[in-house]
Short mmCIF file of C-alpha atoms and ligand atoms in Angstrom, two decimals:
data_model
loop_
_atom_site.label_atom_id
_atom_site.label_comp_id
_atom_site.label_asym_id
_atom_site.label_seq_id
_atom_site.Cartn_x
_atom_site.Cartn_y
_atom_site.Cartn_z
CA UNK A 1356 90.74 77.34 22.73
CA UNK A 1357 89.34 76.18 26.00
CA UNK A 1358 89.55 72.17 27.03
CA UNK A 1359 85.67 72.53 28.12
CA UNK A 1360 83.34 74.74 27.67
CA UNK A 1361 80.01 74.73 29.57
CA UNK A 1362 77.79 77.27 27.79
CA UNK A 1363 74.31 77.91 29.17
CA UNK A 1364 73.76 74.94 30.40
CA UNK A 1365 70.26 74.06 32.57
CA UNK A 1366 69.33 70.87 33.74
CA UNK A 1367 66.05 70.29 35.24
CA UNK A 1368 64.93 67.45 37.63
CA UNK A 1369 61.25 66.81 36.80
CA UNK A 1370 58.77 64.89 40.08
CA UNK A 1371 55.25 64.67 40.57
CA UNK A 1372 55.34 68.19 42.03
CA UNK A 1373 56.63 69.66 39.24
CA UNK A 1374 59.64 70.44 37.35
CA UNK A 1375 63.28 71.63 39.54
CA UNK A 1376 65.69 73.35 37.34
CA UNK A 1377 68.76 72.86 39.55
CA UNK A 1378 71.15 74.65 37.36
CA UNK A 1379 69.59 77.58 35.38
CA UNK A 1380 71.47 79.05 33.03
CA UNK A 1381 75.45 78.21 33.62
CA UNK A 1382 78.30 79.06 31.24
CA UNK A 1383 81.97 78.64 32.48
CA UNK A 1384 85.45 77.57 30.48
CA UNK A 1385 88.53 75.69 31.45
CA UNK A 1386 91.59 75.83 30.02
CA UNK A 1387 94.74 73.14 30.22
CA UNK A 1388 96.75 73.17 33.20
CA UNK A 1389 94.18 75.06 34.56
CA UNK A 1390 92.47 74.28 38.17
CA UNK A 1391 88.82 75.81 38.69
CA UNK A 1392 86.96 75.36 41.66
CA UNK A 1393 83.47 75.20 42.09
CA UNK A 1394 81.75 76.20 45.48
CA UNK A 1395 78.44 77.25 46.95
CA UNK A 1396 76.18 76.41 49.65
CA UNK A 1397 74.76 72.17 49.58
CA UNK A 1398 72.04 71.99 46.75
CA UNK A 1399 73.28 74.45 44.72
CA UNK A 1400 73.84 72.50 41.84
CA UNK A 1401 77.52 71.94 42.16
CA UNK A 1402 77.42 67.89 41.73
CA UNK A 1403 74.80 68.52 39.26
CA UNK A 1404 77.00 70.48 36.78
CA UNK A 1405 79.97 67.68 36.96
CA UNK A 1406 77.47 64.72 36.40
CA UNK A 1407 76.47 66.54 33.38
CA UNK A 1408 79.53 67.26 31.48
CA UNK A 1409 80.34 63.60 32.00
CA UNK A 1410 76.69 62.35 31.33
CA UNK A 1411 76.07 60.90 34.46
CA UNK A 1412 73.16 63.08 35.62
CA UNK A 1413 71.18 61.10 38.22
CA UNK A 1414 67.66 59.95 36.75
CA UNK A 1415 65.41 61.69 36.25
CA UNK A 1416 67.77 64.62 35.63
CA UNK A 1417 67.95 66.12 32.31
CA UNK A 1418 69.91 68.72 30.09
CA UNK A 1419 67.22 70.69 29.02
CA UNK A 1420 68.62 73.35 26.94
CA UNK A 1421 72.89 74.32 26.73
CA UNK A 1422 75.63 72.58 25.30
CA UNK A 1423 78.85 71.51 26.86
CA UNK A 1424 82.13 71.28 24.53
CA UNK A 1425 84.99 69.18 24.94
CA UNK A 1426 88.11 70.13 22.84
CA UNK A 1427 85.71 72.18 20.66
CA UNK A 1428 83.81 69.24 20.25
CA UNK A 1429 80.41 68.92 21.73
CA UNK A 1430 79.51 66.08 23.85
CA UNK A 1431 76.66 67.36 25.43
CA UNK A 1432 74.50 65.05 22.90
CA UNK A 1433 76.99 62.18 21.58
CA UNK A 1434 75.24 58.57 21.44
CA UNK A 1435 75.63 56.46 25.06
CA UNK A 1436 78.54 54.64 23.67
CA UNK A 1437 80.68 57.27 22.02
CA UNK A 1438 80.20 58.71 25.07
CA UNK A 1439 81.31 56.37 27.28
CA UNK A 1440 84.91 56.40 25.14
CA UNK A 1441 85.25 59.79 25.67
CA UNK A 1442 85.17 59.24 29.64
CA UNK A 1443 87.72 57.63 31.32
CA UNK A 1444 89.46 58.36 28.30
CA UNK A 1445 89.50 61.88 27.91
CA UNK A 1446 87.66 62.64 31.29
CA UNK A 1447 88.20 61.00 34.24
CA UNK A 1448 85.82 61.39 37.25
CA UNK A 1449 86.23 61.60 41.43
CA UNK A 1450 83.05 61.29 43.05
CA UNK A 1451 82.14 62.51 46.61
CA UNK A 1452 81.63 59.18 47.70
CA UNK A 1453 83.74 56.25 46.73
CA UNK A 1454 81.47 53.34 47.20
CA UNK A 1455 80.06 54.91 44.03
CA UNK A 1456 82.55 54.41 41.74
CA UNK A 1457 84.13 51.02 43.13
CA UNK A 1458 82.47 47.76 43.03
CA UNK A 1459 82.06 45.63 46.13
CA UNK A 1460 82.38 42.00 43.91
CA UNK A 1461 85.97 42.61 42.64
CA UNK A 1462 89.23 43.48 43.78
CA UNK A 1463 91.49 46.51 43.35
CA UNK A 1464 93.76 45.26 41.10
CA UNK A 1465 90.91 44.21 39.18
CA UNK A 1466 88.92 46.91 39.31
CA UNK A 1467 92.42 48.88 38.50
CA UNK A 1468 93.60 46.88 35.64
CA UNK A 1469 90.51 47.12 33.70
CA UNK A 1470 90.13 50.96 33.87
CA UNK A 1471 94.22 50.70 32.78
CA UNK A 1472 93.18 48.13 29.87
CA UNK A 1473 90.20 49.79 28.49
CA UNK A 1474 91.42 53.12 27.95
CA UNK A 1475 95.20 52.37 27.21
CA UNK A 1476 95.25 48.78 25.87
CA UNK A 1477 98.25 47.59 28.16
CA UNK A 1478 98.91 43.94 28.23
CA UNK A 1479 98.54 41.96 31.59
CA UNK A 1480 102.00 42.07 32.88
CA UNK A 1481 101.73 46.16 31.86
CA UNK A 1482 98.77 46.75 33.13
CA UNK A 1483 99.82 45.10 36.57
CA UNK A 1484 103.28 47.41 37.16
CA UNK A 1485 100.64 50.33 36.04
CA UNK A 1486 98.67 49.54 38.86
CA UNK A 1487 101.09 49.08 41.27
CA UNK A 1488 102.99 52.14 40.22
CA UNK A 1489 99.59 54.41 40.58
CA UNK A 1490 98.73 53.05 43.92
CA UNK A 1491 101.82 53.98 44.80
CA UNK A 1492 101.84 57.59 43.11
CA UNK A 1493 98.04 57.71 45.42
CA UNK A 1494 99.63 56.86 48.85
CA UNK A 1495 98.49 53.62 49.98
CA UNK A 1496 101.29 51.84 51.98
CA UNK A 1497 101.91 47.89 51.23
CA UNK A 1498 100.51 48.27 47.64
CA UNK A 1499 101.36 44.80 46.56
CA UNK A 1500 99.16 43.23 49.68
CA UNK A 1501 96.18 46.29 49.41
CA UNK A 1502 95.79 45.51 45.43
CA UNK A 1503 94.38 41.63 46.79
CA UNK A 1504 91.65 43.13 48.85
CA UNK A 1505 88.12 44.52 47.95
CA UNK A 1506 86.55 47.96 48.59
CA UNK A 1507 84.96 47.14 51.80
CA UNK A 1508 88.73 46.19 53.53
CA UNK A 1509 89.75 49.63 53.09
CA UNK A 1510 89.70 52.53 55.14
CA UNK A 1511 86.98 55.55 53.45
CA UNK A 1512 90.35 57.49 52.78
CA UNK A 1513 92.03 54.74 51.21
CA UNK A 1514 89.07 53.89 49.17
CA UNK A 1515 88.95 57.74 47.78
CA UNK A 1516 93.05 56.96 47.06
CA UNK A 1517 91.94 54.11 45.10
CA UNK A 1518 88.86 55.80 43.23
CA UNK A 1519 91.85 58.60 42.20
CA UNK A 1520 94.10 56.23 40.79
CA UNK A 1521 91.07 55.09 38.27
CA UNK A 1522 90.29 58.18 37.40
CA UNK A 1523 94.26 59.29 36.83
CA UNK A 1524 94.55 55.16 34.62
CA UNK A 1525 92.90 56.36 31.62
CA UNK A 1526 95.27 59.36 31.41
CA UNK A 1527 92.91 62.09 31.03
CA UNK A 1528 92.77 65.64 29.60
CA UNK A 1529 90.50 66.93 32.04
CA UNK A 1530 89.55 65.89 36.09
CA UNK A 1531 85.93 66.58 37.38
CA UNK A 1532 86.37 65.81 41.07
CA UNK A 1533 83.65 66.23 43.31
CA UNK A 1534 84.57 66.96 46.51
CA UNK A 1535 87.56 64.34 46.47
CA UNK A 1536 88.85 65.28 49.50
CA UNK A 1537 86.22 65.57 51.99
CA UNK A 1538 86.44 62.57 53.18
CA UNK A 1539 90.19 62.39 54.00
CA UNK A 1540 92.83 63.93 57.35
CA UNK A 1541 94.49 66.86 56.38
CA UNK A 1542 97.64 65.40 56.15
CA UNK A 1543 96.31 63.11 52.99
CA UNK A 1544 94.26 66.07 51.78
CA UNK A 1545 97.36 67.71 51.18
CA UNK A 1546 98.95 64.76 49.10
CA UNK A 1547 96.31 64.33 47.25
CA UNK A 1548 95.33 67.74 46.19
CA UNK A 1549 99.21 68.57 45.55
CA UNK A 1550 98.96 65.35 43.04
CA UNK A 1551 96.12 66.70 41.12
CA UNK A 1552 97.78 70.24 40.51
CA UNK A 1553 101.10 68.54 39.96
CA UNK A 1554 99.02 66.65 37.34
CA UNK A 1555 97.39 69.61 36.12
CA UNK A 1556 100.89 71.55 35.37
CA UNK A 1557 103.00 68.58 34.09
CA UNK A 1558 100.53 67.03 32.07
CA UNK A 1559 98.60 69.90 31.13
CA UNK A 1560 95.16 68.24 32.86
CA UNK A 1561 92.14 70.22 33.28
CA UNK A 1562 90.40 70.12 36.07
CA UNK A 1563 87.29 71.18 37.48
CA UNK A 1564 87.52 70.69 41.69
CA UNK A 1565 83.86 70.78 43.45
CA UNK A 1566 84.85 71.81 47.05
CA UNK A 1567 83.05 73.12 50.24
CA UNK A 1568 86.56 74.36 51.51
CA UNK A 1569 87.75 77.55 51.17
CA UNK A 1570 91.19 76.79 52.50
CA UNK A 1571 91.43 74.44 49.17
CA UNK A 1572 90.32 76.91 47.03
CA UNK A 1573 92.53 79.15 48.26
CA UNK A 1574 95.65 76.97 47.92
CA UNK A 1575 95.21 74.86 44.55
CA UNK A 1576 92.80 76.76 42.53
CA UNK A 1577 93.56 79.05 39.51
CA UNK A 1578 89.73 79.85 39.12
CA UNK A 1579 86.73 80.14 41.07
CA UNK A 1580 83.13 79.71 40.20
CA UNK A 1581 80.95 80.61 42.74
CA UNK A 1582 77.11 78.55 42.56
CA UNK A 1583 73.64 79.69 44.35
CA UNK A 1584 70.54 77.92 43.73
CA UNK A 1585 71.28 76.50 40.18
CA UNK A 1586 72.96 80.19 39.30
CA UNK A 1587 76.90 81.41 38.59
CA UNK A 1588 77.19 84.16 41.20
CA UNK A 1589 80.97 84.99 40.53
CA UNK A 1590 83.44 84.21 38.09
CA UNK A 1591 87.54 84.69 37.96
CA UNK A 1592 90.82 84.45 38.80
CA UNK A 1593 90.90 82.85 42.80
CA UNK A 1594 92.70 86.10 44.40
CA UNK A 1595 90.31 88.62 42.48
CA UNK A 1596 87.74 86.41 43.92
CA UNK A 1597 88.54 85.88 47.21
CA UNK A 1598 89.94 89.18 47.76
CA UNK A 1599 87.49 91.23 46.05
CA UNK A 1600 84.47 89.36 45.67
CA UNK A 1601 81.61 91.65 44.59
CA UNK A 1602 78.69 89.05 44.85
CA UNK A 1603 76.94 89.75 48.50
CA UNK A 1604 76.67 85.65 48.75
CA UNK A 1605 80.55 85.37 47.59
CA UNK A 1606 80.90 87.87 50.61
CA UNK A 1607 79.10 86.22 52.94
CA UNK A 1608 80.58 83.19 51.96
CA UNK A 1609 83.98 84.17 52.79
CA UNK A 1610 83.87 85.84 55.92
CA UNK A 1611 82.12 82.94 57.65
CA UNK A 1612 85.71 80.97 57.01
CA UNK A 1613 86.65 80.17 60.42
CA UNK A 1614 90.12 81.89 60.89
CA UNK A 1615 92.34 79.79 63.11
CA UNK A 1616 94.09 83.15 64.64
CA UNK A 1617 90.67 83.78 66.34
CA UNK A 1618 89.01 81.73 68.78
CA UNK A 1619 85.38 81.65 68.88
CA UNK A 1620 82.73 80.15 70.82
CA UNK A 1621 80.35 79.42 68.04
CA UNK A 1622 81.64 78.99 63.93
CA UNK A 1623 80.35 82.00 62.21
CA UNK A 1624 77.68 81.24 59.47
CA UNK A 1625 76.86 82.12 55.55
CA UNK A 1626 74.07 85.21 56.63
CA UNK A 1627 73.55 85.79 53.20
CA UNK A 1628 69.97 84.11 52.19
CA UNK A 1629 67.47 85.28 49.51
CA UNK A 1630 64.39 85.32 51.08
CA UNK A 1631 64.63 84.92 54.91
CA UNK A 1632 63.11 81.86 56.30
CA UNK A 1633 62.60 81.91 60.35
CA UNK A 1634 64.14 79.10 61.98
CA UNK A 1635 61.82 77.87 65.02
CA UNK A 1636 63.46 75.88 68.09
CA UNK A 1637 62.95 72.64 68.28
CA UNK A 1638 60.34 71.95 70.50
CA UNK A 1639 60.98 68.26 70.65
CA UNK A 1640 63.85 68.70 72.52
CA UNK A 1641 63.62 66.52 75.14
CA UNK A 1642 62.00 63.51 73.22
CA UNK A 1643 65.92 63.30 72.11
CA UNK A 1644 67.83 64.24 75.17
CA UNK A 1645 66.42 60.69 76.72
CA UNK A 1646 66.46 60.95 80.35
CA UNK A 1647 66.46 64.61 81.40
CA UNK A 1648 69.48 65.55 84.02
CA UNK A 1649 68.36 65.18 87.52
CA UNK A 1650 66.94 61.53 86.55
CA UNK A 1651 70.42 60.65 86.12
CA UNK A 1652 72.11 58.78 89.33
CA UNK A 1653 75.40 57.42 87.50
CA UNK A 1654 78.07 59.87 88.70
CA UNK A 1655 80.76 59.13 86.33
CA UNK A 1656 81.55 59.70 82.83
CA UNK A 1657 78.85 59.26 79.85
CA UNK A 1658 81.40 56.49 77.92
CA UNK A 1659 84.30 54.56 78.91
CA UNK A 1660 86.59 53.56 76.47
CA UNK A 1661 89.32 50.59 78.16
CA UNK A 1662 91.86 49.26 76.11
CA UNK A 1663 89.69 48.09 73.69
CA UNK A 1664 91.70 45.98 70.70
CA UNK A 1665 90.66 45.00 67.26
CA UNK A 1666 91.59 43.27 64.69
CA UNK A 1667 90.90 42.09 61.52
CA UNK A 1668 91.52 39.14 59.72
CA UNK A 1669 92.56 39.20 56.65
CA UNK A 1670 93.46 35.26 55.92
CA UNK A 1671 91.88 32.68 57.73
CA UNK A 1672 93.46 29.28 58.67
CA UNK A 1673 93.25 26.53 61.32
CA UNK A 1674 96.55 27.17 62.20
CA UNK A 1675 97.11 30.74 64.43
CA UNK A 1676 100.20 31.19 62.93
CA UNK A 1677 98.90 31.25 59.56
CA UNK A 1678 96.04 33.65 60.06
CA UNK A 1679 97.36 37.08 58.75
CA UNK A 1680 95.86 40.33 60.53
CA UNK A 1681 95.16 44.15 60.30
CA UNK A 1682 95.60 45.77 63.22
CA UNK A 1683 92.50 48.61 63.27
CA UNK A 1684 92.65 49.29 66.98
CA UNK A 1685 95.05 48.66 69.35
CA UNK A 1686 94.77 49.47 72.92
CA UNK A 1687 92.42 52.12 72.80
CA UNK A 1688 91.16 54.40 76.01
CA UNK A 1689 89.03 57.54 76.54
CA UNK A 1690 86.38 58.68 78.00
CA UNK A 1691 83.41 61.07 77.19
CA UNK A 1692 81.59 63.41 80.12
CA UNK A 1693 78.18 64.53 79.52
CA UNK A 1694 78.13 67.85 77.43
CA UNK A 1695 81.10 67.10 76.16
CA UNK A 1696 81.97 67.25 72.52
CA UNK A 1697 85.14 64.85 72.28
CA UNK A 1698 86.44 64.85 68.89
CA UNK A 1699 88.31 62.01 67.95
CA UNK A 1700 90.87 62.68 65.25
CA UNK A 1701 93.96 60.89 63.21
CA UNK A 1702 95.40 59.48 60.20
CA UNK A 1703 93.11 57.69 57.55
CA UNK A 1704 92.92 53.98 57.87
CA UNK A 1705 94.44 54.63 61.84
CA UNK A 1706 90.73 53.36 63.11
CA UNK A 1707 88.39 55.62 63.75
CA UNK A 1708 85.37 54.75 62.54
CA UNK A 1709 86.11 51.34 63.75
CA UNK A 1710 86.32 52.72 67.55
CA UNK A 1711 82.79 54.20 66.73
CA UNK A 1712 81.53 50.84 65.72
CA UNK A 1713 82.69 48.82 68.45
CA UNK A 1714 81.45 51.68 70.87
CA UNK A 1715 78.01 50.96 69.30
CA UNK A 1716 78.21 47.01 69.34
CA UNK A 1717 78.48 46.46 65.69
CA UNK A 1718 81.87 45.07 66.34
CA UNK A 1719 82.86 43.22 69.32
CA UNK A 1720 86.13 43.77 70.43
CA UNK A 1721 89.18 41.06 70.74
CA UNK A 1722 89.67 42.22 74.13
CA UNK A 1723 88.88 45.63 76.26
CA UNK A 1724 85.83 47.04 77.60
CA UNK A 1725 83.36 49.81 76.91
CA UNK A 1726 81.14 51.33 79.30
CA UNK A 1727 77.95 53.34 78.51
CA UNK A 1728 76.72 54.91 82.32
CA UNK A 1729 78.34 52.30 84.00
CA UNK A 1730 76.50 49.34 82.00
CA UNK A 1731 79.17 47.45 80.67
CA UNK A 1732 78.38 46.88 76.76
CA UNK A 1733 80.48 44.82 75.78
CA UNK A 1734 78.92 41.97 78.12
CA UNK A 1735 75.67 42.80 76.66
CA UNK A 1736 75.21 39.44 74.28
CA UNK A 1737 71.43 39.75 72.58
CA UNK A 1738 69.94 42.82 70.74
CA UNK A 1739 67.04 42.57 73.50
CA UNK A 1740 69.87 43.47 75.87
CA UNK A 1741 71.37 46.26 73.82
CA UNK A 1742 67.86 47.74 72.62
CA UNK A 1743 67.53 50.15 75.73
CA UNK A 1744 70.54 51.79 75.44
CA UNK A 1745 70.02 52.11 71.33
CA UNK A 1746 67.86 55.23 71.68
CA UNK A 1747 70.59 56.90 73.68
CA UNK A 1748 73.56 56.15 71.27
CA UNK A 1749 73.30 56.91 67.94
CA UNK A 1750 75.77 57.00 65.28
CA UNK A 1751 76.27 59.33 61.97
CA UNK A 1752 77.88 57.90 59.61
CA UNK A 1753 80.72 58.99 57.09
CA UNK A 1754 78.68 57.60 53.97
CA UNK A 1755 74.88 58.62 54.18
CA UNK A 1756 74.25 56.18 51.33
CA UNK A 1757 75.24 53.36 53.36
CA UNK A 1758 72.94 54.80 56.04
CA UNK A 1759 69.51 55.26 54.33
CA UNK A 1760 67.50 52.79 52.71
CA UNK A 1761 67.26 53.97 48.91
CA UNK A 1762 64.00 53.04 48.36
CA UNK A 1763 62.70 54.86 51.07
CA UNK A 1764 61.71 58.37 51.17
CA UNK A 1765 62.99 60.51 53.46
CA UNK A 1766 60.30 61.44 55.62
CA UNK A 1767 60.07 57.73 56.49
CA UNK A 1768 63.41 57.07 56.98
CA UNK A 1769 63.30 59.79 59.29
CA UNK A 1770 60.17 58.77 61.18
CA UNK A 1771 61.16 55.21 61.06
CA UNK A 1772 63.48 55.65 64.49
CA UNK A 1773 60.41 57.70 65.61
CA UNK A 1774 57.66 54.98 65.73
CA UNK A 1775 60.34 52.50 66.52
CA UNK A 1776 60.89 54.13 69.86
CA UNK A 1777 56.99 55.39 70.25
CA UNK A 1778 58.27 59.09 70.71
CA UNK A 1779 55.37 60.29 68.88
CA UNK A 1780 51.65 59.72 70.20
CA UNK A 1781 50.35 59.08 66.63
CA UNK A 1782 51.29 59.96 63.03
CA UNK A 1783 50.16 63.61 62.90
CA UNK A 1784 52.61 64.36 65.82
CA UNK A 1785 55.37 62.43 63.66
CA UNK A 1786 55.02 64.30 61.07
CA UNK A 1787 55.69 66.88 63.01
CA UNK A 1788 58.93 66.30 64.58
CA UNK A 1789 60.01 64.54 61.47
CA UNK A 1790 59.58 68.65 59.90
CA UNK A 1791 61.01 70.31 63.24
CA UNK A 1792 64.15 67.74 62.96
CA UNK A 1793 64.04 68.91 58.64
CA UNK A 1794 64.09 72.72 59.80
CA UNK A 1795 66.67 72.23 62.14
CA UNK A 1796 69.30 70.56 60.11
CA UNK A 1797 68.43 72.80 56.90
N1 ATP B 449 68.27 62.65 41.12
C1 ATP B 449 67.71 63.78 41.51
N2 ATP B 449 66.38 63.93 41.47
C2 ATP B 449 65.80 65.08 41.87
N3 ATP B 449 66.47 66.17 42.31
C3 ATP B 449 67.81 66.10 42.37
C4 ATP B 449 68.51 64.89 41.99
N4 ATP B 449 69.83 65.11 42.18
C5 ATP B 449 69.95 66.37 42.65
N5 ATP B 449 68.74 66.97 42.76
C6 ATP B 449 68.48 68.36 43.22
O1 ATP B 449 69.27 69.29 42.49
C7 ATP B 449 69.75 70.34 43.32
C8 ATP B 449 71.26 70.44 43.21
O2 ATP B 449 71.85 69.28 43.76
P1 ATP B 449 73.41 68.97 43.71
O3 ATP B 449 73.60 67.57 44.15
O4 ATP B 449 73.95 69.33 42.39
O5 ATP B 449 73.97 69.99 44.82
P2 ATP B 449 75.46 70.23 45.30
O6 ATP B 449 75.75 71.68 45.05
O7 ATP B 449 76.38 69.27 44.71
O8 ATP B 449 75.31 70.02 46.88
P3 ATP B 449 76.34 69.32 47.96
O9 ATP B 449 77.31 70.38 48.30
O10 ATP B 449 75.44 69.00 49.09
O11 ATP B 449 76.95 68.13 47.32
C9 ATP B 449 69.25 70.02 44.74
O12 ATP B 449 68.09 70.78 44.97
C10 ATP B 449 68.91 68.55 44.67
O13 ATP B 449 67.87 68.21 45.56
MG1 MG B 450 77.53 67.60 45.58
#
């Protein structure tokens, strides 16, 4: 018998415009010890599917018809509370974001030895080695210091480590992880995904892996499920799949895998689309571009990085030599030429987003300088100082939840920077660009 079974599941979103079935009609097993990996393009209900085995589906998200067995029992329509038993316990759960599933007020080892409590009923002392033991099984160096701190004092990478060892504390029969790995350097990717198949075979776990990367399907799946727009293109075994996949988006899919034998000047993209839509230019160019070439008179590079420093600290005190510290950059110096793309790459935790943070002012370095056209920016000391140069600097973030405002819809939060800036000569023409900048990204 299979560990789940997903049988033709739909789940609708309903709005004011009507209702969205995001998955249609889906029906899928998987069996113990058993990996299966779920991709397709962003929107195609992947996410969706995982929330609703679990029972997490995002308001106002419903299961509208299907059932979903766990075990051979169904648990598509247990009461909240039986429910909640069941995961954690017999399911445990890696979103694609990790602020998600930790909470900001408490610390790891709190947040760790609850999850260890609830599910296997471990004394204090117990529960404690458990902890330490799984943050070690997870990767984090220092365990015993990193189990002190909260959420927010670790790296994104780290924090997805952490959100791993909760869902591994409950000692679950089957893994949903969605997208667990995204956020993390290849060299922890690796760790991590070899610990859920090692897992999966030694324990006989389940799991069903959500992933945009072929490489990892390739590697650590048994099974593939292939997703378009709410529907189960392709089913099977991962080399039948991969190496004979008979759906045209499956195809399409897999030969726009960037092959690192090959050099090429643009990455190849998924061709295959139901109904073509015609993508226009975007005509507001030069509204983002800022000042247009031949304005420029600064002759050398775009950003200069000098030795900048940074560090944390973790325990204050009067006394210096009682102030503990994490070191998040040290010594730090590039620089960036106009049309350059400069990628900046390295270990998780080794400090990159914090170099992007200190480039745009939200931290001030301990010592070092940064350079923006020759302005020097860390001298600049008031926001009324800094507000020129925002427009010409802007940052994408890791986490898009921690960069929009929830309660905002998107066409504001999008046309917000817009009026801010007075790019747009009145509301129709922001509309406008806010749907050119839509198109573009789409
Ligand atoms: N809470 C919600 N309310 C309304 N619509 C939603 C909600 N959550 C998801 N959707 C819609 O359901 C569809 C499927 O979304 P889902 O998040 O499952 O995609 P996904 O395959 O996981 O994509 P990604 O790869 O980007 O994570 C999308 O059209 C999305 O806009
Ligand atoms: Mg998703």
């Amino acid at each position: 018998m299979a560990l789940l079974e997903v049988k033709n599941l739909r789940i609708e979103y309903p709005s004011r415009h009507g209702v969205h079935a995001a998955v249609k009609s889906l029906s899928f097993t998987i069996s113990r010890g058993e990996i299966v990996g779920v991709v397709g393009e962003s929107g195609a209900g992947k996410s969706t599917v995982g929330n609703a085995v679990i029972d997490l589906l995002s308001p106002p998200g419903r299961i509208a018809s299907g059932d979903v067995f766990l075990d051979g029992e169904k648990i598509s329509s247990l009461p909240r509370d039986e429910m909640r038993k069941v995961r954690g316990a017999k399911i445990g759960f890696i979103f694609q974001d990790p602020m998600t599933s930790l909470n900001p007020l408490f610390t790891v080892e709190h947040q760790l030895v609850e999850a260890i409590q609830i599910n296997l009923g471990l004394n204090d002392t117990d529960a404690k080695a458990r902890a330490l033991q799984l943050m070690e099984q997870v990767g984090i160096p220092q365990p015993e210091n990193r189990l002190k701190q909260y959420p927010h004092q670790f790296s994104g990478g780290m924090r997805q480590r952490v959100v791993i060892a909760i869902a591994l504390a409950g000692e679950p029969d089957l893994i949903i992880a969605d997208e667990p790995t995204t956020a993390l350097d290849v060299s922890i990717q690796d760790q991590i995904l070899n610990l859920i198949r090692e897992l999966c075979v030694k324990k006989n776990v389940g799991c069903m892996l959500v992933t945009h990367d072929m490489g990892v399907v390739s590697n650590v799946t048994d099974k593939v499920a292939v997703m378009y727009r709410g529907d189960l293109v392709e089913f099977g075994p991962t080399a039948k799949v991969l190496g004979t996949p008979e759906h045209a988006y499956t195809q399409s899919l897999i030969s726009a895998v960037p092959r690192s034998d090959i050099k090429l000047d643009r990455f190849p993209l998924v061709s295959y689309i139901e109904e073509a839509t015609e993508m226009k230019p975007l005509d507001v160019k030069n509204h983002w571009l800022g000042q247009s070439e031949d304005q420029r008179d600064y002759e050398g590079p775009l950003l200069n990085v000098e030795n900048v420093h940074l560090r944390f600290v973790t325990r204050d005190s009067f006394f210096e030599s009682r102030r503990e510290y994490v070191q998040a950059n040290e010594d730090v110096s590039f620089e960036i030429h106009e049309g350059e793309t400069f990628g900046l790459v390295g270990e998780s935790g080794s400090g990159k987003s914090t170099i992007a943070r200190v480039i745009t002012g939200l931290y001030p370095p301990n010592s070092g300088k940064v350079t923006f056209e020759g302005i020097d920016l860390t001298a600049l000391k008031s926001e009324a100082e800094r507000r020129p140069l925002r427009r010409q600097m802007q940052m994408v973030f890791q986490n898009p939840y921690s960069s929009m405002n929830p309660r905002m819809r998107v066409k504001d939060i999008i046309a917000e920077p817009i009026r801010f800036h007075k790019l747009a000569e009145n509301e129709q023409q922001t509309t406008s660009i806010v749907n050119d900048l839509l198109d573009h990204v789409a």
